[in-house]
Amino acid sequence: MLQSDALILLIHNLSPAEKKKFKSGRKTADYTRLYDIIENSGTASSEEIKKKFKDEVGSSFSASVSYLYRVLQDLLLHMREEQDSHYLLFNQILKARVLFEKSLYEEALSMLALAKKKAKHHQNPIAHLYASRLEMEFLLFLNFPQLTERELLNKHFQINETLKEIRKVNEHSSLYELLRHRLLYKGSIRSQKQKESLNDLVISEMSINSNHKDNFEIKKNHLLFQSNYLIGTGDYKSALHSFRELNALFEKNPLFWASQPFYYVNVLEGILDNLRGMKIYEDIPYFIERLRSIASKTEALQNQVEALTFIYTLIPFLDTGDFESASKIASQYEDFTALNLSTRAEISLYLSLLYLGFKNYKKAQKTLLSEIIRGNDLYILPTYRTMRLLHLIIHEKLGNTDVVHFEGRSIKRELAKADKAYRVEKLMISYLVSEKKIMLSKDREKLWKKYQPLLIEIRGDVYERQLLKTFDFTAWLEADIRRVDLREVLKTRSKS
C-alpha cells in the first residue's frame, strides 16, 4: 500500500477524540492543509487528493504525506500511553535509556526498577525482560556499583524465569494458532481418526497448562484452545461452558486488560462470532450483556462496544430470514461515522443485506460503503469479498447489466491471480453474468437441477463456509433460481 493511501485510511479511521486532539492548538502549515483536504475528501482517491493539494498548496505532496503520517503516529502513541499500561511500560523503559545516555544513571536505574515492578504487576513478561536486560547493560557499564555476586546471580535467575514464562506463553499461543488453522482449513472433526490427529496438540496443551495455573495469559489461551477444540469435535454444550469460563476469567482479572479492555472486547467478539457460526443464537444475548457491562474511558472503545452490540443483536434475525424483526433493530441505530472503517463496512454490509431481503435495491446500494468496493487496497478487510458480491447482486437487480459485466470480468481477473479463490464467488459471477438470461420456468428447473448439487457441495466445504458465514450466497442463489422468498430459504437453513 502506498503511504498516501495508508495516510488516507488512517485519517478516516481516527476517532472524534483523536481528531480533536490533533486540531487543538495546531498552526497553519502544509501538512495541516493536507489533513483538512483528506478529512473533507470523502471517498476520493490518493491521486485526486494529490491533484487538489497541488492546486491549493503547491508544495511537495510526498514530503507533506510523510510528515503528517509521522505526526499522527506520534499523537496516537502519546494518547495510548495515557490509556494502556503496555504503551506506558515501554515508554518508561525508553525514557530510562534516554536518561542513562544523558548520564543520569541513578534516575535511569530507578525508572527501570519501577518499570520491572509494574511489568510484574501487569503480568507483562516481555516488558519485564526488556527492562531487566537493559538494567544489566547499565550495571555492566557502571562496573556493578555496590552489587554483590549473590545479587547479580539473583538478577540472572529472575531473567531466566522470565524467559521460561515467555517461552511457555509462546508455546501455548502456537498450539492455539495451529488448532485454529487445522479447524479452518481441514474442517470439524467427523471421525475418531480425525480426532486422534489432534492428540499431539491436546497433550502438549494440557502439559503446558498444568504447570502454569496462576498465569493469566496461559489460562486465557487454554480456554481459547479448549473451546475451539470442543467446537471442532461438535461438543457445543461444553464449548459454551468454556466460553463462560473465559468470560469469567476476564471479569475477575481487569488488571490484565492493559488499563483499557480492548482485548476483552475482542475476546467477546470472538465468542459471539463462534456462537453465530454454530447457530447457537439463543446464547448470544448473554455475551451481548457482558459487552454492555464494559466501562470504557475512551470514546473510540465505547463506540466499538455499541457497534458490536448492534451487529450481534441484528445478526440472528438476518441469518434466520426474520427481516421484520431485524428492521426494528436497525431503526434504533442511526450513525456510525465515528467508527473505524472495518466496523463501518461491516454495519453497512448487514444493513444492505437487510434492504436486499426487502428487495429495496436502491437503498441497499446507497447503504453499501463504496470505498470498500473501489479500494483494491482494502481487500484484507474481512467483509471485502462479501461486499463485492453483494455489489454485483444489487446492480443486477437494478438492471445495470454493463456494471455487472464490467465488475464481473474484473473479479474474474483477480480470482485468476488468487492462490485460493472461493468456489461460490466463481459460481455467483457465472450466474449473474451468464445464467440470469434464462427466464422461462422450464429452463429454471433445468438450471436448478444443475446448481443444486453444486450448492450442497459448497455448503459442506469448510473453506467455503468462511465466506458463507457472513452471508449465505447459496441461499440467495436458491431463492433467485427457484423464484421463492429469500427469508423462507434462510429460515429453513437456520433449522438444519
PDB file of C-alpha atoms in Angstrom, residues 95-321:
ATOM      1  CA  LYS A  95      12.819   7.136  28.824  1.00  0.00           C
ATOM      2  CA  ALA A  96      15.203   5.313  31.177  1.00  0.00           C
ATOM      3  CA  ARG A  97      17.518   4.719  28.234  1.00  0.00           C
ATOM      4  CA  VAL A  98      17.471   8.417  27.353  1.00  0.00           C
ATOM      5  CA  LEU A  99      18.238   9.356  30.956  1.00  0.00           C
ATOM      6  CA  PHE A 100      21.201   6.947  31.036  1.00  0.00           C
ATOM      7  CA  GLU A 101      22.576   8.371  27.794  1.00  0.00           C
ATOM      8  CA  LYS A 102      22.467  11.809  29.468  1.00  0.00           C
ATOM      9  CA  SER A 103      24.496  10.429  32.429  1.00  0.00           C
ATOM     10  CA  LEU A 104      21.531  10.438  34.828  1.00  0.00           C
ATOM     11  CA  TYR A 105      22.491   6.923  35.935  1.00  0.00           C
ATOM     12  CA  GLU A 106      20.688   6.748  39.277  1.00  0.00           C
ATOM     13  CA  GLU A 107      17.446   8.140  37.813  1.00  0.00           C
ATOM     14  CA  ALA A 108      17.636   5.684  34.877  1.00  0.00           C
ATOM     15  CA  LEU A 109      18.138   2.669  37.170  1.00  0.00           C
ATOM     16  CA  SER A 110      15.305   3.826  39.464  1.00  0.00           C
ATOM     17  CA  MET A 111      12.980   4.165  36.467  1.00  0.00           C
ATOM     18  CA  LEU A 112      13.877   0.647  35.260  1.00  0.00           C
ATOM     19  CA  ALA A 113      13.258  -0.787  38.734  1.00  0.00           C
ATOM     20  CA  LEU A 114       9.815   0.829  38.728  1.00  0.00           C
ATOM     21  CA  ALA A 115       9.130  -0.471  35.194  1.00  0.00           C
ATOM     22  CA  LYS A 116      10.078  -4.020  36.259  1.00  0.00           C
ATOM     23  CA  LYS A 117       7.771  -3.802  39.262  1.00  0.00           C
ATOM     24  CA  LYS A 118       4.867  -2.591  37.102  1.00  0.00           C
ATOM     25  CA  ALA A 119       5.583  -5.249  34.467  1.00  0.00           C
ATOM     26  CA  LYS A 120       5.356  -7.974  37.135  1.00  0.00           C
ATOM     27  CA  HIS A 121       2.144  -6.448  38.450  1.00  0.00           C
ATOM     28  CA  HIS A 122       0.563  -6.421  34.982  1.00  0.00           C
ATOM     29  CA  GLN A 123       1.966  -9.862  34.047  1.00  0.00           C
ATOM     30  CA  ASN A 124       3.853  -8.428  31.075  1.00  0.00           C
ATOM     31  CA  PRO A 125       6.940 -10.672  30.753  1.00  0.00           C
ATOM     32  CA  ILE A 126       8.166  -9.049  27.506  1.00  0.00           C
ATOM     33  CA  ALA A 127       8.399  -5.618  29.173  1.00  0.00           C
ATOM     34  CA  HIS A 128       9.953  -7.210  32.271  1.00  0.00           C
ATOM     35  CA  LEU A 129      12.618  -8.949  30.167  1.00  0.00           C
ATOM     36  CA  TYR A 130      13.466  -5.806  28.207  1.00  0.00           C
ATOM     37  CA  ALA A 131      13.759  -3.714  31.397  1.00  0.00           C
ATOM     38  CA  SER A 132      15.850  -6.418  33.112  1.00  0.00           C
ATOM     39  CA  ARG A 133      18.310  -6.801  30.231  1.00  0.00           C
ATOM     40  CA  LEU A 134      18.654  -3.028  29.895  1.00  0.00           C
ATOM     41  CA  GLU A 135      19.335  -2.835  33.625  1.00  0.00           C
ATOM     42  CA  MET A 136      22.127  -5.426  33.244  1.00  0.00           C
ATOM     43  CA  GLU A 137      23.667  -3.383  30.405  1.00  0.00           C
ATOM     44  CA  PHE A 138      23.645  -0.258  32.591  1.00  0.00           C
ATOM     45  CA  LEU A 139      25.128  -2.079  35.585  1.00  0.00           C
ATOM     46  CA  LEU A 140      27.868  -3.605  33.439  1.00  0.00           C
ATOM     47  CA  PHE A 141      28.752  -0.167  32.060  1.00  0.00           C
ATOM     48  CA  LEU A 142      28.978   1.194  35.632  1.00  0.00           C
ATOM     49  CA  ASN A 143      31.105  -1.825  36.801  1.00  0.00           C
ATOM     50  CA  PHE A 144      28.291  -3.220  39.016  1.00  0.00           C
ATOM     51  CA  PRO A 145      28.249  -0.481  41.685  1.00  0.00           C
ATOM     52  CA  GLN A 146      27.581  -1.872  45.201  1.00  0.00           C
ATOM     53  CA  LEU A 147      26.291  -5.154  43.708  1.00  0.00           C
ATOM     54  CA  THR A 148      27.339  -8.462  45.287  1.00  0.00           C
ATOM     55  CA  GLU A 149      27.806 -11.641  43.259  1.00  0.00           C
ATOM     56  CA  ARG A 150      24.804 -13.167  45.021  1.00  0.00           C
ATOM     57  CA  GLU A 151      22.637 -10.214  43.959  1.00  0.00           C
ATOM     58  CA  LEU A 152      23.949 -10.473  40.401  1.00  0.00           C
ATOM     59  CA  LEU A 153      23.142 -14.200  40.280  1.00  0.00           C
ATOM     60  CA  ASN A 154      19.654 -13.473  41.596  1.00  0.00           C
ATOM     61  CA  LYS A 155      19.089 -10.960  38.793  1.00  0.00           C
ATOM     62  CA  HIS A 156      20.224 -13.600  36.263  1.00  0.00           C
ATOM     63  CA  PHE A 157      17.851 -16.116  37.854  1.00  0.00           C
ATOM     64  CA  GLN A 158      14.929 -13.671  37.559  1.00  0.00           C
ATOM     65  CA  ILE A 159      15.730 -13.077  33.874  1.00  0.00           C
ATOM     66  CA  ASN A 160      15.835 -16.835  33.203  1.00  0.00           C
ATOM     67  CA  GLU A 161      12.469 -17.282  34.946  1.00  0.00           C
ATOM     68  CA  THR A 162      11.003 -14.527  32.775  1.00  0.00           C
ATOM     69  CA  LEU A 163      12.396 -16.214  29.662  1.00  0.00           C
ATOM     70  CA  LYS A 164      10.760 -19.501  30.713  1.00  0.00           C
ATOM     71  CA  GLU A 165       7.426 -17.708  31.157  1.00  0.00           C
ATOM     72  CA  ILE A 166       7.687 -16.074  27.721  1.00  0.00           C
ATOM     73  CA  ARG A 167       8.569 -19.425  26.174  1.00  0.00           C
ATOM     74  CA  LYS A 168       5.549 -21.131  27.779  1.00  0.00           C
ATOM     75  CA  VAL A 169       3.172 -18.376  26.683  1.00  0.00           C
ATOM     76  CA  ASN A 170       4.576 -18.596  23.150  1.00  0.00           C
ATOM     77  CA  GLU A 171       4.229 -22.408  23.100  1.00  0.00           C
ATOM     78  CA  HIS A 172       0.623 -22.152  24.238  1.00  0.00           C
ATOM     79  CA  SER A 173      -0.162 -19.462  21.662  1.00  0.00           C
ATOM     80  CA  SER A 174       1.461 -21.578  18.939  1.00  0.00           C
ATOM     81  CA  LEU A 175      -0.692 -24.595  19.829  1.00  0.00           C
ATOM     82  CA  TYR A 176      -3.871 -22.492  19.755  1.00  0.00           C
ATOM     83  CA  GLU A 177      -2.883 -20.992  16.393  1.00  0.00           C
ATOM     84  CA  LEU A 178      -2.157 -24.451  14.950  1.00  0.00           C
ATOM     85  CA  LEU A 179      -5.519 -25.748  16.179  1.00  0.00           C
ATOM     86  CA  ARG A 180      -7.349 -22.788  14.625  1.00  0.00           C
ATOM     87  CA  HIS A 181      -5.536 -23.307  11.319  1.00  0.00           C
ATOM     88  CA  ARG A 182      -6.386 -27.027  11.190  1.00  0.00           C
ATOM     89  CA  LEU A 183     -10.046 -26.417  12.018  1.00  0.00           C
ATOM     90  CA  LEU A 184     -10.292 -23.612   9.445  1.00  0.00           C
ATOM     91  CA  TYR A 185      -8.658 -25.499   6.594  1.00  0.00           C
ATOM     92  CA  LYS A 186      -9.428 -29.144   7.401  1.00  0.00           C
ATOM     93  CA  GLY A 187     -12.826 -28.704   8.964  1.00  0.00           C
ATOM     94  CA  SER A 188     -14.569 -30.002  12.051  1.00  0.00           C
ATOM     95  CA  ILE A 189     -13.742 -33.466  13.375  1.00  0.00           C
ATOM     96  CA  ARG A 190     -16.004 -36.065  11.769  1.00  0.00           C
ATOM     97  CA  SER A 191     -14.391 -39.352  12.878  1.00  0.00           C
ATOM     98  CA  GLN A 192     -12.341 -40.870  15.694  1.00  0.00           C
ATOM     99  CA  LYS A 193      -9.317 -40.971  13.383  1.00  0.00           C
ATOM    100  CA  GLN A 194      -9.582 -37.243  12.717  1.00  0.00           C
ATOM    101  CA  LYS A 195      -9.956 -36.626  16.446  1.00  0.00           C
ATOM    102  CA  GLU A 196      -6.789 -38.605  17.136  1.00  0.00           C
ATOM    103  CA  SER A 197      -4.933 -36.424  14.618  1.00  0.00           C
ATOM    104  CA  LEU A 198      -5.219 -33.579  17.133  1.00  0.00           C
ATOM    105  CA  ASN A 199      -3.808 -35.634  20.021  1.00  0.00           C
ATOM    106  CA  ASP A 200      -0.351 -34.073  19.649  1.00  0.00           C
ATOM    107  CA  LEU A 201      -1.782 -30.620  20.216  1.00  0.00           C
ATOM    108  CA  VAL A 202      -4.101 -31.682  23.044  1.00  0.00           C
ATOM    109  CA  ILE A 203      -1.378 -33.490  25.019  1.00  0.00           C
ATOM    110  CA  SER A 204       1.095 -30.621  24.622  1.00  0.00           C
ATOM    111  CA  GLU A 205      -1.543 -28.078  25.614  1.00  0.00           C
ATOM    112  CA  MET A 206      -2.511 -29.995  28.758  1.00  0.00           C
ATOM    113  CA  SER A 207       1.145 -30.247  29.793  1.00  0.00           C
ATOM    114  CA  ILE A 208       1.765 -26.501  29.480  1.00  0.00           C
ATOM    115  CA  ASN A 209      -1.453 -25.548  31.243  1.00  0.00           C
ATOM    116  CA  SER A 210      -0.930 -27.884  34.209  1.00  0.00           C
ATOM    117  CA  ASN A 211       2.433 -26.281  35.012  1.00  0.00           C
ATOM    118  CA  HIS A 212       1.217 -22.666  34.982  1.00  0.00           C
ATOM    119  CA  LYS A 213      -2.105 -22.465  36.755  1.00  0.00           C
ATOM    120  CA  ASP A 214      -1.513 -18.901  38.019  1.00  0.00           C
ATOM    121  CA  ASN A 215      -0.651 -17.271  34.686  1.00  0.00           C
ATOM    122  CA  PHE A 216      -3.492 -15.214  33.192  1.00  0.00           C
ATOM    123  CA  GLU A 217      -2.170 -15.374  29.616  1.00  0.00           C
ATOM    124  CA  ILE A 218      -1.838 -19.166  29.689  1.00  0.00           C
ATOM    125  CA  LYS A 219      -5.248 -19.604  31.323  1.00  0.00           C
ATOM    126  CA  LYS A 220      -6.739 -17.421  28.597  1.00  0.00           C
ATOM    127  CA  ASN A 221      -5.044 -19.389  25.812  1.00  0.00           C
ATOM    128  CA  HIS A 222      -6.054 -22.670  27.470  1.00  0.00           C
ATOM    129  CA  LEU A 223      -9.730 -21.712  27.446  1.00  0.00           C
ATOM    130  CA  LEU A 224      -9.492 -20.437  23.863  1.00  0.00           C
ATOM    131  CA  PHE A 225      -7.844 -23.718  22.831  1.00  0.00           C
ATOM    132  CA  GLN A 226     -10.358 -25.823  24.771  1.00  0.00           C
ATOM    133  CA  SER A 227     -13.447 -24.016  23.443  1.00  0.00           C
ATOM    134  CA  ASN A 228     -12.256 -24.174  19.818  1.00  0.00           C
ATOM    135  CA  TYR A 229     -11.322 -27.854  20.159  1.00  0.00           C
ATOM    136  CA  LEU A 230     -14.764 -28.634  21.583  1.00  0.00           C
ATOM    137  CA  ILE A 231     -16.432 -26.713  18.726  1.00  0.00           C
ATOM    138  CA  GLY A 232     -14.332 -28.695  16.245  1.00  0.00           C
ATOM    139  CA  THR A 233     -15.402 -32.007  17.803  1.00  0.00           C
ATOM    140  CA  GLY A 234     -19.072 -30.976  17.878  1.00  0.00           C
ATOM    141  CA  ASP A 235     -19.385 -30.712  21.671  1.00  0.00           C
ATOM    142  CA  TYR A 236     -21.127 -27.328  21.602  1.00  0.00           C
ATOM    143  CA  LYS A 237     -22.504 -27.539  25.139  1.00  0.00           C
ATOM    144  CA  SER A 238     -19.024 -27.973  26.629  1.00  0.00           C
ATOM    145  CA  ALA A 239     -17.646 -25.293  24.289  1.00  0.00           C
ATOM    146  CA  LEU A 240     -20.230 -22.844  25.599  1.00  0.00           C
ATOM    147  CA  HIS A 241     -19.186 -23.724  29.161  1.00  0.00           C
ATOM    148  CA  SER A 242     -15.558 -22.895  28.229  1.00  0.00           C
ATOM    149  CA  PHE A 243     -16.691 -19.592  26.736  1.00  0.00           C
ATOM    150  CA  ARG A 244     -18.385 -18.714  30.008  1.00  0.00           C
ATOM    151  CA  GLU A 245     -15.222 -19.643  31.928  1.00  0.00           C
ATOM    152  CA  LEU A 246     -13.192 -17.436  29.597  1.00  0.00           C
ATOM    153  CA  ASN A 247     -15.567 -14.546  30.203  1.00  0.00           C
ATOM    154  CA  ALA A 248     -15.376 -15.102  33.978  1.00  0.00           C
ATOM    155  CA  LEU A 249     -11.553 -15.105  33.803  1.00  0.00           C
ATOM    156  CA  PHE A 250     -11.571 -11.665  32.198  1.00  0.00           C
ATOM    157  CA  GLU A 251     -14.147 -10.288  34.602  1.00  0.00           C
ATOM    158  CA  LYS A 252     -12.070 -11.449  37.594  1.00  0.00           C
ATOM    159  CA  ASN A 253      -8.817 -10.012  36.193  1.00  0.00           C
ATOM    160  CA  PRO A 254      -9.477  -6.494  34.878  1.00  0.00           C
ATOM    161  CA  LEU A 255      -5.881  -5.567  35.791  1.00  0.00           C
ATOM    162  CA  PHE A 256      -4.573  -7.591  32.818  1.00  0.00           C
ATOM    163  CA  TRP A 257      -6.764  -5.805  30.289  1.00  0.00           C
ATOM    164  CA  ALA A 258      -3.919  -3.287  29.987  1.00  0.00           C
ATOM    165  CA  SER A 259      -5.922  -0.378  31.514  1.00  0.00           C
ATOM    166  CA  GLN A 260      -8.429  -0.451  28.653  1.00  0.00           C
ATOM    167  CA  PRO A 261     -10.435  -3.632  27.904  1.00  0.00           C
ATOM    168  CA  PHE A 262      -9.580  -3.771  24.183  1.00  0.00           C
ATOM    169  CA  TYR A 263      -8.587  -7.434  24.342  1.00  0.00           C
ATOM    170  CA  TYR A 264     -11.633  -8.375  26.401  1.00  0.00           C
ATOM    171  CA  VAL A 265     -13.847  -6.759  23.761  1.00  0.00           C
ATOM    172  CA  ASN A 266     -12.007  -8.770  21.085  1.00  0.00           C
ATOM    173  CA  VAL A 267     -12.486 -11.995  23.058  1.00  0.00           C
ATOM    174  CA  LEU A 268     -16.212 -11.336  23.450  1.00  0.00           C
ATOM    175  CA  GLU A 269     -16.435 -10.567  19.734  1.00  0.00           C
ATOM    176  CA  GLY A 270     -14.734 -13.902  19.018  1.00  0.00           C
ATOM    177  CA  ILE A 271     -17.181 -15.734  21.290  1.00  0.00           C
ATOM    178  CA  LEU A 272     -20.159 -14.074  19.586  1.00  0.00           C
ATOM    179  CA  ASP A 273     -18.728 -14.902  16.161  1.00  0.00           C
ATOM    180  CA  ASN A 274     -18.295 -18.565  17.154  1.00  0.00           C
ATOM    181  CA  LEU A 275     -21.833 -18.750  18.547  1.00  0.00           C
ATOM    182  CA  ARG A 276     -23.098 -17.341  15.283  1.00  0.00           C
ATOM    183  CA  GLY A 277     -21.069 -19.892  13.312  1.00  0.00           C
ATOM    184  CA  MET A 278     -22.560 -22.696  15.436  1.00  0.00           C
ATOM    185  CA  LYS A 279     -26.066 -21.171  15.029  1.00  0.00           C
ATOM    186  CA  ILE A 280     -26.475 -21.073  18.820  1.00  0.00           C
ATOM    187  CA  TYR A 281     -28.354 -17.783  18.671  1.00  0.00           C
ATOM    188  CA  GLU A 282     -30.125 -18.254  21.998  1.00  0.00           C
ATOM    189  CA  ASP A 283     -26.836 -17.757  23.933  1.00  0.00           C
ATOM    190  CA  ILE A 284     -25.804 -14.572  22.094  1.00  0.00           C
ATOM    191  CA  PRO A 285     -27.816 -12.201  24.403  1.00  0.00           C
ATOM    192  CA  TYR A 286     -25.799 -13.323  27.463  1.00  0.00           C
ATOM    193  CA  PHE A 287     -22.486 -12.243  25.894  1.00  0.00           C
ATOM    194  CA  ILE A 288     -24.044  -9.074  24.487  1.00  0.00           C
ATOM    195  CA  GLU A 289     -24.874  -8.167  28.093  1.00  0.00           C
ATOM    196  CA  ARG A 290     -21.220  -8.784  29.013  1.00  0.00           C
ATOM    197  CA  LEU A 291     -20.269  -6.324  26.261  1.00  0.00           C
ATOM    198  CA  ARG A 292     -22.707  -3.739  27.564  1.00  0.00           C
ATOM    199  CA  SER A 293     -21.291  -4.053  31.084  1.00  0.00           C
ATOM    200  CA  ILE A 294     -17.833  -2.877  29.983  1.00  0.00           C
ATOM    201  CA  ALA A 295     -16.991   0.587  31.235  1.00  0.00           C
ATOM    202  CA  SER A 296     -14.666   2.456  28.903  1.00  0.00           C
ATOM    203  CA  LYS A 297     -12.754   5.692  29.418  1.00  0.00           C
ATOM    204  CA  THR A 298     -12.353   6.276  25.696  1.00  0.00           C
ATOM    205  CA  GLU A 299     -14.989   7.295  23.188  1.00  0.00           C
ATOM    206  CA  ALA A 300     -13.472   5.053  20.494  1.00  0.00           C
ATOM    207  CA  LEU A 301     -13.859   1.868  22.552  1.00  0.00           C
ATOM    208  CA  GLN A 302     -17.342   2.816  23.702  1.00  0.00           C
ATOM    209  CA  ASN A 303     -18.357   3.330  20.069  1.00  0.00           C
ATOM    210  CA  GLN A 304     -16.899  -0.086  19.206  1.00  0.00           C
ATOM    211  CA  VAL A 305     -18.843  -1.761  22.039  1.00  0.00           C
ATOM    212  CA  GLU A 306     -22.087  -0.114  20.895  1.00  0.00           C
ATOM    213  CA  ALA A 307     -21.427  -1.157  17.285  1.00  0.00           C
ATOM    214  CA  LEU A 308     -20.753  -4.806  18.230  1.00  0.00           C
ATOM    215  CA  THR A 309     -23.859  -4.836  20.412  1.00  0.00           C
ATOM    216  CA  PHE A 310     -25.878  -3.597  17.441  1.00  0.00           C
ATOM    217  CA  ILE A 311     -24.295  -6.068  14.984  1.00  0.00           C
ATOM    218  CA  TYR A 312     -24.851  -9.172  17.107  1.00  0.00           C
ATOM    219  CA  THR A 313     -28.371  -8.119  18.075  1.00  0.00           C
ATOM    220  CA  LEU A 314     -29.155  -7.762  14.367  1.00  0.00           C
ATOM    221  CA  ILE A 315     -27.355 -10.854  13.019  1.00  0.00           C
ATOM    222  CA  PRO A 316     -29.590 -13.637  14.443  1.00  0.00           C
ATOM    223  CA  PHE A 317     -32.625 -12.123  12.703  1.00  0.00           C
ATOM    224  CA  LEU A 318     -30.774 -11.624   9.407  1.00  0.00           C
ATOM    225  CA  ASP A 319     -29.370 -15.169   9.425  1.00  0.00           C
ATOM    226  CA  THR A 320     -32.790 -16.699  10.039  1.00  0.00           C
ATOM    227  CA  GLY A 321     -34.651 -14.548   7.500  1.00  0.00           C
TER     228      GLY A 321
END
